[in-house]
CSV table of C-alpha atoms in Angstrom, one decimal:
chain,number,residue,atom,x,y,z
A,1,MET,CA,57.3,42.3,23.7
A,2,THR,CA,59.4,43.3,26.8
A,3,ARG,CA,59.4,46.9,27.9
A,4,PRO,CA,62.1,47.4,30.6
A,5,GLY,CA,61.3,51.0,31.4
A,6,ALA,CA,57.5,50.9,31.0
A,7,GLU,CA,55.4,52.6,33.6
A,8,VAL,CA,52.2,51.2,35.2
A,9,HIS,CA,49.0,53.1,34.4
A,10,LEU,CA,46.0,52.9,36.7
A,11,GLY,CA,42.3,53.7,36.4
A,12,VAL,CA,39.4,53.2,38.8
A,13,PHE,CA,36.2,51.4,37.8
A,14,PHE,CA,33.1,52.7,39.7
A,15,GLN,CA,30.8,49.9,38.7
A,16,GLY,CA,27.3,50.3,37.5
A,17,VAL,CA,26.0,46.7,38.3
A,18,ASN,CA,27.9,44.2,40.3
A,19,HIS,CA,28.0,42.0,43.4
A,20,THR,CA,31.7,42.7,44.1
A,21,THR,CA,31.1,45.9,46.1
A,22,ILE,CA,30.5,45.1,49.7
A,23,TRP,CA,27.3,46.8,50.8
A,24,SER,CA,27.0,45.5,54.3
A,25,ASP,CA,30.3,46.7,55.9
A,26,PRO,CA,29.9,49.6,58.3
A,27,GLU,CA,32.4,51.6,56.2
A,28,SER,CA,30.3,51.2,53.0
A,29,GLY,CA,29.0,54.5,51.8
A,30,SER,CA,26.2,55.4,49.4
A,31,GLN,CA,26.4,54.0,45.8
A,32,THR,CA,24.4,56.9,44.5
A,33,ASP,CA,25.3,60.1,46.5
A,34,PHE,CA,27.6,62.5,44.6
A,35,ALA,CA,29.9,62.6,47.6
A,36,SER,CA,30.9,59.0,47.0
A,37,PHE,CA,31.8,59.6,43.4
A,38,GLU,CA,33.6,62.8,44.3
A,39,ARG,CA,35.7,61.0,47.0
A,40,VAL,CA,36.7,58.2,44.7
A,41,ALA,CA,37.6,60.5,41.9
A,42,ARG,CA,39.6,62.9,44.1
A,43,THR,CA,41.4,59.9,45.7
A,44,ALA,CA,42.3,58.6,42.2
A,45,GLU,CA,43.5,62.0,41.1
A,46,ARG,CA,45.6,62.3,44.2
A,47,GLY,CA,47.1,58.9,43.2
A,48,LEU,CA,47.8,60.2,39.7
A,49,PHE,CA,45.5,57.7,38.1
A,50,ASP,CA,44.8,58.1,34.3
A,51,ALA,CA,41.0,57.8,34.5
A,52,PHE,CA,37.8,57.5,36.5
A,53,PHE,CA,35.7,54.9,34.7
A,54,LEU,CA,32.0,54.9,35.3
A,55,GLY,CA,29.8,51.9,34.6
A,56,GLU,CA,26.1,52.3,33.6
A,57,GLY,CA,23.0,50.3,32.9
A,58,LEU,CA,20.0,51.6,31.0
A,59,ARG,CA,17.5,49.5,32.9
A,60,LEU,CA,17.5,47.2,36.0
A,61,ARG,CA,18.7,43.8,35.0
A,62,GLU,CA,16.2,40.9,34.7
A,63,SER,CA,16.5,37.2,34.7
A,64,ARG,CA,13.7,34.9,33.4
A,65,GLY,CA,11.3,37.9,33.4
A,66,ARG,CA,12.0,39.0,37.0
A,67,LEU,CA,14.0,41.9,38.3
A,68,HIS,CA,17.4,41.2,39.7
A,69,ASP,CA,17.1,42.9,43.0
A,70,LEU,CA,20.7,42.8,44.0
A,71,ASP,CA,21.8,45.9,41.9
A,72,VAL,CA,22.2,49.6,42.5
A,73,VAL,CA,19.2,51.7,41.7
A,74,GLY,CA,18.8,55.5,41.5
A,75,ARG,CA,22.2,56.2,39.9
A,76,PRO,CA,22.3,59.4,37.7
A,77,ASP,CA,23.2,59.4,34.0
A,78,ALA,CA,26.9,58.7,33.5
A,79,ILE,CA,27.7,61.8,31.4
A,80,THR,CA,25.8,64.1,33.8
A,81,GLN,CA,27.7,62.5,36.7
A,82,LEU,CA,31.1,62.9,35.0
A,83,ALA,CA,30.3,66.5,34.0
A,84,ALA,CA,29.8,67.3,37.7
A,85,LEU,CA,33.1,65.5,38.5
A,86,ALA,CA,34.9,67.6,35.8
A,87,ALA,CA,34.2,70.6,38.0
A,88,VAL,CA,35.8,69.2,41.1
A,89,THR,CA,38.9,67.5,39.4
A,90,GLU,CA,41.6,68.9,37.3
A,91,ARG,CA,43.5,66.2,35.4
A,92,ILE,CA,42.0,62.8,35.7
A,93,GLY,CA,40.2,61.3,32.7
A,94,LEU,CA,36.4,60.8,32.8
A,95,VAL,CA,35.2,57.6,31.1
A,96,ALA,CA,31.4,57.3,30.4
A,97,THR,CA,29.9,53.9,29.6
A,98,GLN,CA,27.4,54.5,26.8
A,99,ASN,CA,25.3,52.0,24.8
A,100,THR,CA,25.3,52.0,21.0
A,101,THR,CA,22.2,49.8,20.6
A,102,TYR,CA,19.7,52.3,22.0
A,103,ASN,CA,21.4,55.7,22.0
A,104,ASP,CA,21.0,58.0,19.1
A,105,PRO,CA,24.4,58.7,17.5
A,106,VAL,CA,23.8,62.4,17.0
A,107,ASP,CA,22.7,63.1,20.5
A,108,LEU,CA,25.4,60.8,22.0
A,109,ALA,CA,28.2,62.4,19.9
A,110,ARG,CA,27.1,65.8,21.0
A,111,ARG,CA,26.9,64.9,24.7
A,112,LEU,CA,30.3,63.2,24.7
A,113,ALA,CA,31.9,66.1,22.8
A,114,SER,CA,30.4,68.5,25.4
A,115,LEU,CA,31.9,66.6,28.2
A,116,ASP,CA,35.2,66.6,26.4
A,117,VAL,CA,35.2,70.3,25.8
A,118,LEU,CA,34.1,71.3,29.3
A,119,SER,CA,36.6,69.0,30.9
A,120,GLY,CA,39.5,70.3,28.8
A,121,GLY,CA,40.0,67.1,26.9
A,122,ARG,CA,39.5,64.5,29.6
A,123,ALA,CA,36.5,62.6,28.3
A,124,ALA,CA,36.3,59.0,27.1
A,125,TRP,CA,33.5,56.7,25.8
A,126,ASN,CA,33.3,53.1,26.9
A,127,VAL,CA,31.5,51.6,23.9
A,128,VAL,CA,29.0,48.9,24.9
A,129,THR,CA,26.3,46.9,23.2
A,130,THR,CA,23.0,45.4,24.3
A,131,ASP,CA,20.9,42.8,22.6
A,132,ASN,CA,18.0,42.2,25.0
A,133,ALA,CA,14.4,43.2,24.8
A,134,TRP,CA,13.9,44.2,28.4
A,135,THR,CA,16.3,47.1,27.9
A,136,GLY,CA,14.8,47.9,24.6
A,137,GLU,CA,11.3,48.4,26.2
A,138,ASN,CA,12.6,51.6,27.7
A,139,PHE,CA,13.2,53.1,24.2
A,140,ARG,CA,10.9,54.2,21.5
A,141,ARG,CA,12.1,51.8,18.9
A,142,GLY,CA,11.8,49.0,21.4
A,143,GLY,CA,12.6,45.4,20.6
A,144,TYR,CA,16.1,44.0,20.7
A,145,LEU,CA,18.9,43.8,18.3
A,146,ASP,CA,20.0,40.4,17.0
A,147,HIS,CA,23.1,39.2,18.9
A,148,ALA,CA,25.1,38.8,15.7
A,149,ARG,CA,24.4,42.4,14.7
A,150,ARG,CA,25.1,44.3,17.9
A,151,TYR,CA,28.7,45.2,16.8
A,152,ASP,CA,27.5,46.1,13.3
A,153,ARG,CA,25.5,48.9,14.8
A,154,ALA,CA,28.2,49.8,17.3
A,155,GLU,CA,30.7,50.3,14.4
A,156,GLN,CA,28.2,52.4,12.5
A,157,VAL,CA,27.4,54.6,15.5
A,158,LEU,CA,31.0,55.1,16.4
A,159,ALA,CA,32.0,55.9,12.8
A,160,THR,CA,29.2,58.4,12.6
A,161,ALA,CA,30.2,60.0,15.9
A,162,ARG,CA,33.7,60.4,14.7
A,163,ARG,CA,32.5,62.1,11.5
A,164,ILE,CA,30.5,64.5,13.6
A,165,TRP,CA,33.5,65.3,15.8
A,166,ASP,CA,35.6,65.8,12.7
A,167,ALA,CA,33.1,68.1,11.0
A,168,TRP,CA,33.9,71.1,13.3
A,169,PRO,CA,36.5,73.3,11.5
A,170,ASP,CA,40.2,73.3,12.4
A,171,ALA,CA,41.5,76.5,14.0
A,172,ASP,CA,43.4,77.3,10.8
A,173,ARG,CA,40.4,76.8,8.4
A,174,PRO,CA,39.9,80.3,6.9
A,175,ASP,CA,36.1,80.2,6.4
A,176,GLY,CA,35.3,78.5,9.8
A,177,SER,CA,32.6,76.5,8.1
A,178,VAL,CA,31.1,73.4,9.7
A,179,ALA,CA,30.7,70.4,7.4
A,180,ARG,CA,27.3,68.8,7.2
A,181,VAL,CA,27.3,65.1,8.2
A,182,GLU,CA,25.2,62.5,6.5
A,183,ALA,CA,25.4,58.8,7.3
A,184,HIS,CA,23.1,56.2,5.8
A,185,GLY,CA,23.8,52.7,7.1
A,186,ASP,CA,21.3,49.8,7.3
A,187,LEU,CA,21.0,50.4,11.0
A,188,LEU,CA,20.9,54.2,11.2
A,189,ASP,CA,20.1,57.2,9.0
A,190,VAL,CA,21.7,60.6,10.0
A,191,ALA,CA,21.9,64.1,8.7
A,192,ILE,CA,23.3,66.7,11.1
A,193,ASP,CA,25.0,70.1,11.2
A,194,PRO,CA,27.4,69.6,14.2
A,195,THR,CA,27.2,72.3,17.0
A,196,THR,CA,30.1,71.3,19.3
A,197,PRO,CA,33.7,72.1,18.8
A,198,ARG,CA,36.6,69.7,19.4
A,199,SER,CA,38.5,69.6,22.6
A,200,PRO,CA,42.3,69.8,23.0
A,201,GLN,CA,42.5,66.1,22.6
A,202,GLY,CA,40.6,66.0,19.3
A,203,HIS,CA,38.1,63.2,20.1
A,204,PRO,CA,37.0,61.5,23.3
A,205,VAL,CA,39.2,58.4,23.9
A,206,ILE,CA,37.4,55.2,22.9
A,207,PHE,CA,37.3,52.3,25.3
A,208,GLN,CA,35.8,48.9,24.4
A,209,ALA,CA,35.3,45.8,26.6
A,210,GLY,CA,34.1,42.9,24.3
A,211,ASP,CA,35.9,39.6,24.7
A,212,SER,CA,34.3,37.6,21.9
A,213,ALA,CA,36.1,37.3,18.6
A,214,GLN,CA,33.8,39.9,17.2
A,215,GLY,CA,34.4,42.2,20.1
A,216,ARG,CA,38.2,41.8,19.8
A,217,ASP,CA,38.0,42.6,16.1
A,218,PHE,CA,35.9,45.7,16.9
A,219,ALA,CA,38.5,46.9,19.5
A,220,ALA,CA,41.4,46.2,17.1
A,221,ARG,CA,39.8,48.3,14.4
A,222,SER,CA,38.2,51.1,16.4
A,223,ALA,CA,39.3,51.4,20.0
A,224,ASP,CA,42.1,53.3,21.7
A,225,VAL,CA,41.9,51.1,24.9
A,226,ILE,CA,40.5,47.7,25.5
A,227,PHE,CA,39.1,47.0,28.9
A,228,SER,CA,39.8,43.2,29.4
A,229,ARG,CA,39.3,40.6,32.0
A,230,HIS,CA,42.8,39.1,31.3
A,231,GLY,CA,44.9,40.6,34.0
A,232,SER,CA,45.7,38.3,36.9
A,233,VAL,CA,47.3,35.3,35.3
A,234,LEU,CA,50.4,36.3,33.4
A,235,ALA,CA,50.3,33.6,30.7
A,236,ASP,CA,46.6,34.4,30.0
A,237,ALA,CA,47.3,38.1,29.8
A,238,LEU,CA,50.2,37.6,27.4
A,239,GLU,CA,48.1,35.4,25.1
A,240,PHE,CA,45.3,38.0,25.1
A,241,ALA,CA,47.8,40.8,24.4
A,242,ALA,CA,49.4,38.9,21.5
A,243,ASP,CA,46.0,38.3,20.0
A,244,ILE,CA,44.9,42.0,20.2
A,245,ARG,CA,48.1,43.2,18.7
A,246,ALA,CA,47.9,40.8,15.8
A,247,ARG,CA,44.3,41.9,15.1
A,248,ALA,CA,45.4,45.6,15.3
A,249,VAL,CA,48.1,45.0,12.7
A,250,ALA,CA,45.7,43.1,10.5
A,251,ALA,CA,43.4,46.2,10.7
A,252,GLY,CA,46.2,48.4,9.4
A,253,ARG,CA,47.2,49.9,12.8
A,254,PRO,CA,50.6,50.0,14.7
A,255,GLU,CA,51.1,47.0,16.9
A,256,ASP,CA,50.9,49.1,20.1
A,257,ASP,CA,48.0,51.3,19.0
A,258,VAL,CA,45.4,49.6,21.3
A,259,LYS,CA,46.2,50.0,25.0
A,260,ILE,CA,45.2,47.0,27.3
A,261,PHE,CA,43.7,47.8,30.7
A,262,PRO,CA,42.3,44.7,32.4
A,263,GLY,CA,39.9,45.1,35.3
A,264,THR,CA,41.3,43.9,38.6
A,265,ALA,CA,41.0,44.1,42.3
A,266,ILE,CA,43.8,44.7,44.9
A,267,VAL,CA,43.8,43.6,48.5
A,268,VAL,CA,46.9,44.5,50.6
A,269,GLY,CA,48.0,43.7,54.1
A,270,ASP,CA,51.1,44.2,56.3
A,271,THR,CA,52.1,40.6,55.8
A,272,PRO,CA,51.3,38.0,53.2
A,273,ALA,CA,49.2,36.0,55.7
A,274,GLU,CA,47.2,39.2,56.7
A,275,ALA,CA,46.6,39.9,53.0
A,276,GLU,CA,45.3,36.4,52.4
A,277,GLU,CA,43.0,36.4,55.4
A,278,LYS,CA,41.6,39.8,54.3
A,279,ALA,CA,41.1,38.5,50.7
A,280,ARG,CA,39.2,35.5,52.0
A,281,TRP,CA,37.0,37.9,54.1
A,282,VAL,CA,36.4,40.1,51.1
A,283,ALA,CA,35.4,37.2,48.9
A,284,ARG,CA,32.9,35.9,51.4
A,285,GLN,CA,31.3,39.4,51.9
A,286,GLN,CA,31.0,39.8,48.1
A,287,VAL,CA,29.1,36.6,47.6
A,288,THR,CA,26.2,37.0,50.0
A,289,PRO,CA,23.7,34.1,50.4
A,290,ALA,CA,21.3,35.7,48.0
A,291,THR,CA,24.0,36.3,45.4
A,292,ALA,CA,25.2,32.7,45.6
A,293,LEU,CA,21.6,31.4,45.0
A,294,HIS,CA,21.2,33.8,42.1
A,295,VAL,CA,24.4,32.8,40.4
A,296,VAL,CA,23.6,29.1,40.7
A,297,GLY,CA,20.0,29.8,39.7
A,298,THR,CA,21.2,31.3,36.4
A,299,ILE,CA,22.7,27.9,35.5
A,300,TRP,CA,19.7,25.8,36.7
A,301,ALA,CA,17.3,28.3,35.1
A,302,GLU,CA,15.0,28.4,38.1
A,303,ASP,CA,14.4,30.3,41.3
A,304,LEU,CA,16.6,28.7,44.0
A,305,SER,CA,15.7,31.2,46.8
A,306,GLY,CA,14.2,28.4,48.8
A,307,TYR,CA,17.5,26.5,48.9
A,308,ASP,CA,20.0,26.7,51.7
A,309,PRO,CA,23.1,28.6,50.4
A,310,ASP,CA,25.2,26.7,52.9
A,311,GLY,CA,23.8,23.4,51.6
A,312,PRO,CA,24.5,21.3,48.5
A,313,LEU,CA,23.8,22.1,44.9
A,314,PRO,CA,20.4,21.0,43.5
A,315,ALA,CA,20.3,17.2,43.0
A,316,HIS,CA,18.4,17.5,39.7
A,317,ASP,CA,19.8,18.5,36.3
A,318,PRO,CA,19.3,22.1,35.1
A,319,VAL,CA,16.3,23.0,32.9
A,320,VAL,CA,17.5,23.6,29.3
A,321,ALA,CA,15.8,26.7,27.9
A,322,GLU,CA,16.8,28.8,24.9
A,323,LEU,CA,15.5,32.1,26.1
A,324,GLY,CA,17.0,34.3,23.4
A,325,GLY,CA,17.5,38.1,23.6
A,326,GLU,CA,14.0,38.7,24.9
A,327,GLY,CA,14.5,36.5,28.0
A,328,GLY,CA,17.0,38.4,30.0
A,329,SER,CA,20.5,37.6,31.2
A,330,SER,CA,21.1,34.0,32.1
A,331,THR,CA,23.2,31.0,31.0
A,332,THR,CA,21.0,28.8,28.8
A,333,GLY,CA,21.1,25.9,26.4
A,334,ALA,CA,23.2,22.8,26.4
A,335,ARG,CA,26.1,24.6,28.1
A,336,THR,CA,24.1,24.6,31.4
A,337,HIS,CA,24.6,20.8,31.7
A,338,GLU,CA,28.3,21.2,31.1
A,339,VAL,CA,28.7,23.9,33.8
A,340,ALA,CA,26.5,22.0,36.2
A,341,ALA,CA,28.5,18.8,35.8
A,342,ARG,CA,31.7,20.7,36.3
A,343,TRP,CA,30.4,22.5,39.4
A,344,ARG,CA,29.0,19.3,40.9
A,345,ALA,CA,32.4,17.5,40.4
A,346,LEU,CA,34.2,20.4,42.1
A,347,ALA,CA,31.7,20.7,45.0
A,348,GLU,CA,32.0,16.9,45.6
A,349,ALA,CA,35.7,16.9,45.4
A,350,GLU,CA,36.2,19.8,47.8
A,351,GLY,CA,33.1,19.5,49.9
A,352,LEU,CA,31.7,22.9,48.9
A,353,SER,CA,28.3,24.3,49.7
A,354,ILE,CA,26.5,26.5,47.1
A,355,ARG,CA,28.0,29.6,48.6
A,356,ASP,CA,31.5,28.2,48.9
A,357,LEU,CA,31.3,27.0,45.3
A,358,VAL,CA,30.3,30.4,43.9
A,359,ILE,CA,33.2,32.0,45.8
A,360,ARG,CA,35.5,29.3,44.4
A,361,VAL,CA,34.4,29.8,40.7
A,362,SER,CA,33.9,33.6,40.8
A,363,GLY,CA,37.1,34.1,38.8
A,364,GLU,CA,40.5,35.6,39.3
A,365,ARG,CA,41.1,37.3,42.6
A,366,GLY,CA,43.3,40.0,41.3
A,367,PHE,CA,46.4,41.0,43.3
A,368,VAL,CA,46.7,40.0,47.0
A,369,GLY,CA,49.8,40.6,49.1
A,370,THR,CA,51.9,43.3,50.8
A,371,PRO,CA,52.1,46.6,49.0
A,372,SER,CA,55.7,45.8,47.9
A,373,ALA,CA,54.7,42.4,46.5
A,374,VAL,CA,51.6,43.8,44.7
A,375,ALA,CA,53.8,46.5,43.2
A,376,ASP,CA,56.3,43.9,42.0
A,377,ARG,CA,53.5,41.9,40.2
A,378,LEU,CA,52.0,45.0,38.6
A,379,VAL,CA,55.3,46.1,37.2
A,380,ARG,CA,56.0,42.6,35.9
A,381,PHE,CA,52.7,42.5,34.0
A,382,VAL,CA,53.4,45.9,32.4
A,383,ARG,CA,57.1,45.3,31.6
A,384,THR,CA,56.5,41.9,30.0
A,385,GLY,CA,54.1,43.6,27.6
A,386,SER,CA,51.0,41.7,28.8
A,387,VAL,CA,49.1,44.9,29.8
A,388,ASP,CA,49.6,48.7,29.7
A,389,GLY,CA,47.8,49.3,33.0
A,390,PHE,CA,44.9,48.2,35.3
A,391,ASN,CA,41.4,49.4,35.9
A,392,ILE,CA,40.9,48.8,39.6
A,393,SER,CA,37.4,47.9,41.0
A,394,PRO,CA,37.4,48.9,44.7
A,395,TRP,CA,35.7,46.3,46.9
A,396,ILE,CA,34.3,49.0,49.1
A,397,ILE,CA,33.0,52.5,48.3
A,398,PRO,CA,34.2,55.2,48.8
A,399,SER,CA,37.3,54.2,50.8
A,400,GLY,CA,38.4,51.4,48.5
A,401,LEU,CA,41.3,53.2,46.8
A,402,ASP,CA,42.9,54.5,50.0
A,403,ASP,CA,45.3,51.6,50.5
A,404,ILE,CA,46.3,51.6,46.8
A,405,VAL,CA,47.0,55.3,46.6
A,406,ASP,CA,48.7,55.5,50.0
A,407,ARG,CA,50.6,52.2,50.0
A,408,VAL,CA,50.9,50.7,46.5
A,409,VAL,CA,51.5,53.8,44.4
A,410,PRO,CA,54.6,54.9,46.5
A,411,GLU,CA,56.1,51.4,46.0
A,412,LEU,CA,55.6,51.8,42.2
A,413,GLN,CA,57.2,55.2,42.3
A,414,GLU,CA,60.2,53.9,44.2
A,415,ARG,CA,60.7,51.3,41.4
A,416,GLY,CA,60.6,54.1,38.7
A,417,ALA,CA,57.5,52.5,37.3
A,418,TYR,CA,54.8,55.2,38.0
A,419,ARG,CA,54.5,58.9,37.3
A,420,THR,CA,55.3,61.3,40.1
A,421,ALA,CA,53.2,64.1,38.5
A,422,TYR,CA,50.8,64.5,35.6
A,423,THR,CA,52.8,65.6,32.6
A,424,GLY,CA,49.8,66.4,30.3
A,425,THR,CA,46.4,67.8,30.7
A,426,THR,CA,44.3,65.5,28.5
A,427,LEU,CA,43.4,61.8,28.9
A,428,ARG,CA,45.0,61.0,25.5
A,429,GLU,CA,48.3,62.4,26.8
A,430,HIS,CA,48.0,60.5,30.1
A,431,LEU,CA,47.6,57.2,28.2
A,432,GLY,CA,50.3,58.0,25.6
A,433,LEU,CA,47.9,57.6,22.7
A,434,ARG,CA,48.4,58.8,19.2
A,435,ALA,CA,46.0,61.2,17.5
A,436,PRO,CA,42.5,60.0,16.9
A,437,LEU,CA,42.2,57.4,14.1
A,438,THR,CA,40.4,59.8,11.7
A,439,ARG,CA,42.8,62.6,12.4
A,440,ARG,CA,45.9,60.8,11.1
A,441,GLY,CA,45.4,61.4,7.4
A,442,ALA,CA,44.3,59.0,4.7
A,443,GLY,CA,44.7,55.3,5.3
A,444,ALA,CA,43.0,52.0,5.6
A,445,ALA,CA,41.4,52.9,9.0
A,446,ASP,CA,40.0,56.2,7.7
A,447,ALA,CA,38.5,54.5,4.6
A,448,ARG,CA,36.9,51.9,6.8
A,449,GLU,CA,35.4,54.5,9.1
A,450,ALA,CA,34.0,56.4,6.1
A,451,ALA,CA,32.5,53.2,4.7
A,452,LEU,CA,30.9,52.3,8.0
A,453,ALA,CA,29.3,55.7,8.3
A,454,GLY,CA,27.7,55.3,4.9
A,455,VAL,CA,29.9,57.8,3.0
C-alpha cells in the first residue's frame, strides 16, 4: 500500500506514567504545573501537529502490593486539563485518556462531549481498560474486571457513549427533540436524556492502544485511530498495518478507515555521531539505577533494591507467582523463567550490568539522526503505508518538542510531506477522517454498535 504523496502527521504524547521522561536534567520542568502543559501544547500547535495526547492513571501504580514510587503524582484530571488547554490553543486536537472499566458511561460521554463543544470540535478519547483491583479500590463498585472481559465492557461503554452523542437533534430536525437513550448490557445499565449538543466534528475522535488480538479487533471495529508501538522498524510496522487493515475490512469498514499512529521518540544532532552520542546519554538518563532495579524486580517478582544496579543479575531463578488482577502490575508465571534466561544469556554474552541490560532491552529507540535523516525516515514510513503519523513522546518536559518543531518539521515541509498551515478547524479534519461510524447511515458497523449498547 504505497502512497507517494502522503503527508506525515504528528501528535505529542504527554505521558501520565513512565520512566522515559528525564527528571534529573537541569532543563526538566514540572510534570504537573499547567505552564508545562501549555508550553508543550503551544509548541506542538506552532509545529502544526494534529493533536496533544494526554496520558492518565486513575491511581498510583502498585507492584506486589507496594506503591511504585517512580511515577508522577498530583496531576489534574485529563479532561479538566485539556479544557484549560482549549482556552489557550486554537487548532490542535486534545486527546483525553479515559478508562472504560471504572468510568460511568453517561458521565464520561457528557464530559467528553463538553470538551468537544467548548473546543470547537477538537476533542478525542483514548479508550483504555483496566483489570486490576488496586485501581478498583478507588471506585464505589470496587473489585476488578476479569482480564478477558475488559474489552467487552469497553465496547459497551463506547457504544453507549456514541448513542448519547447521536441523541442530540440535528440542526434540521423540526421539533428539536432529544431522544432518550437506554442501554441494557450485562456490564452496564443506562437510561439518560442527553444534555450536551454535538460539536462541529460530530463525535470526539476515538483512539485505542491495545495490541493484543482482542485489542486489535476492538480498534478495527470501533476506533478512528490506533496508537501502536510498531513504528521504528519498518518491516514490523508494515506487518502491523496489514493486520489492522485486514481486521477493519473484516469488520465491514474501508481498508484505510483506522489511522495508525505509533508512539515514538526523536533525538536529533548536527551530525550522525552527535545524534548517536546524545541518544546514548538520553537512554542512560531514562533508566536510572532505581528504574533498572524495578524493571528486573518485576521479572524476579521480588524487591531488588538491595542489589547493585551496576552489578550482575540475580544468580537465583525468579519466583513464579500467579498474582492475578488483584496483585498489581508485574510479569508473572512461567514466562518469567523464559525472560530471565534470555536476559542472562544476553548479559553474559555482552558483559552487561543490570542497568546496562535494562537499557539494552528497553525497546525501540525511535528515530535518531540529523534532522534531514530523521525526516527522510518519517516520510518513508508514511509513504510505504506502514503508518499515518507518529505520536511523539518528548524525553524532556517542557522543551522536548523544540528540536522537532524547529528542525525536523521544516525538513518535512521542504519534501512536500507536511502541512504548511492548518486547513481545517476540527481534529477529524486534521486527521482526514470520515464521519463518525454511527453517522454514516445504516450498515454492519451501525448494527453492531446498537447491539452492543443493548438496543
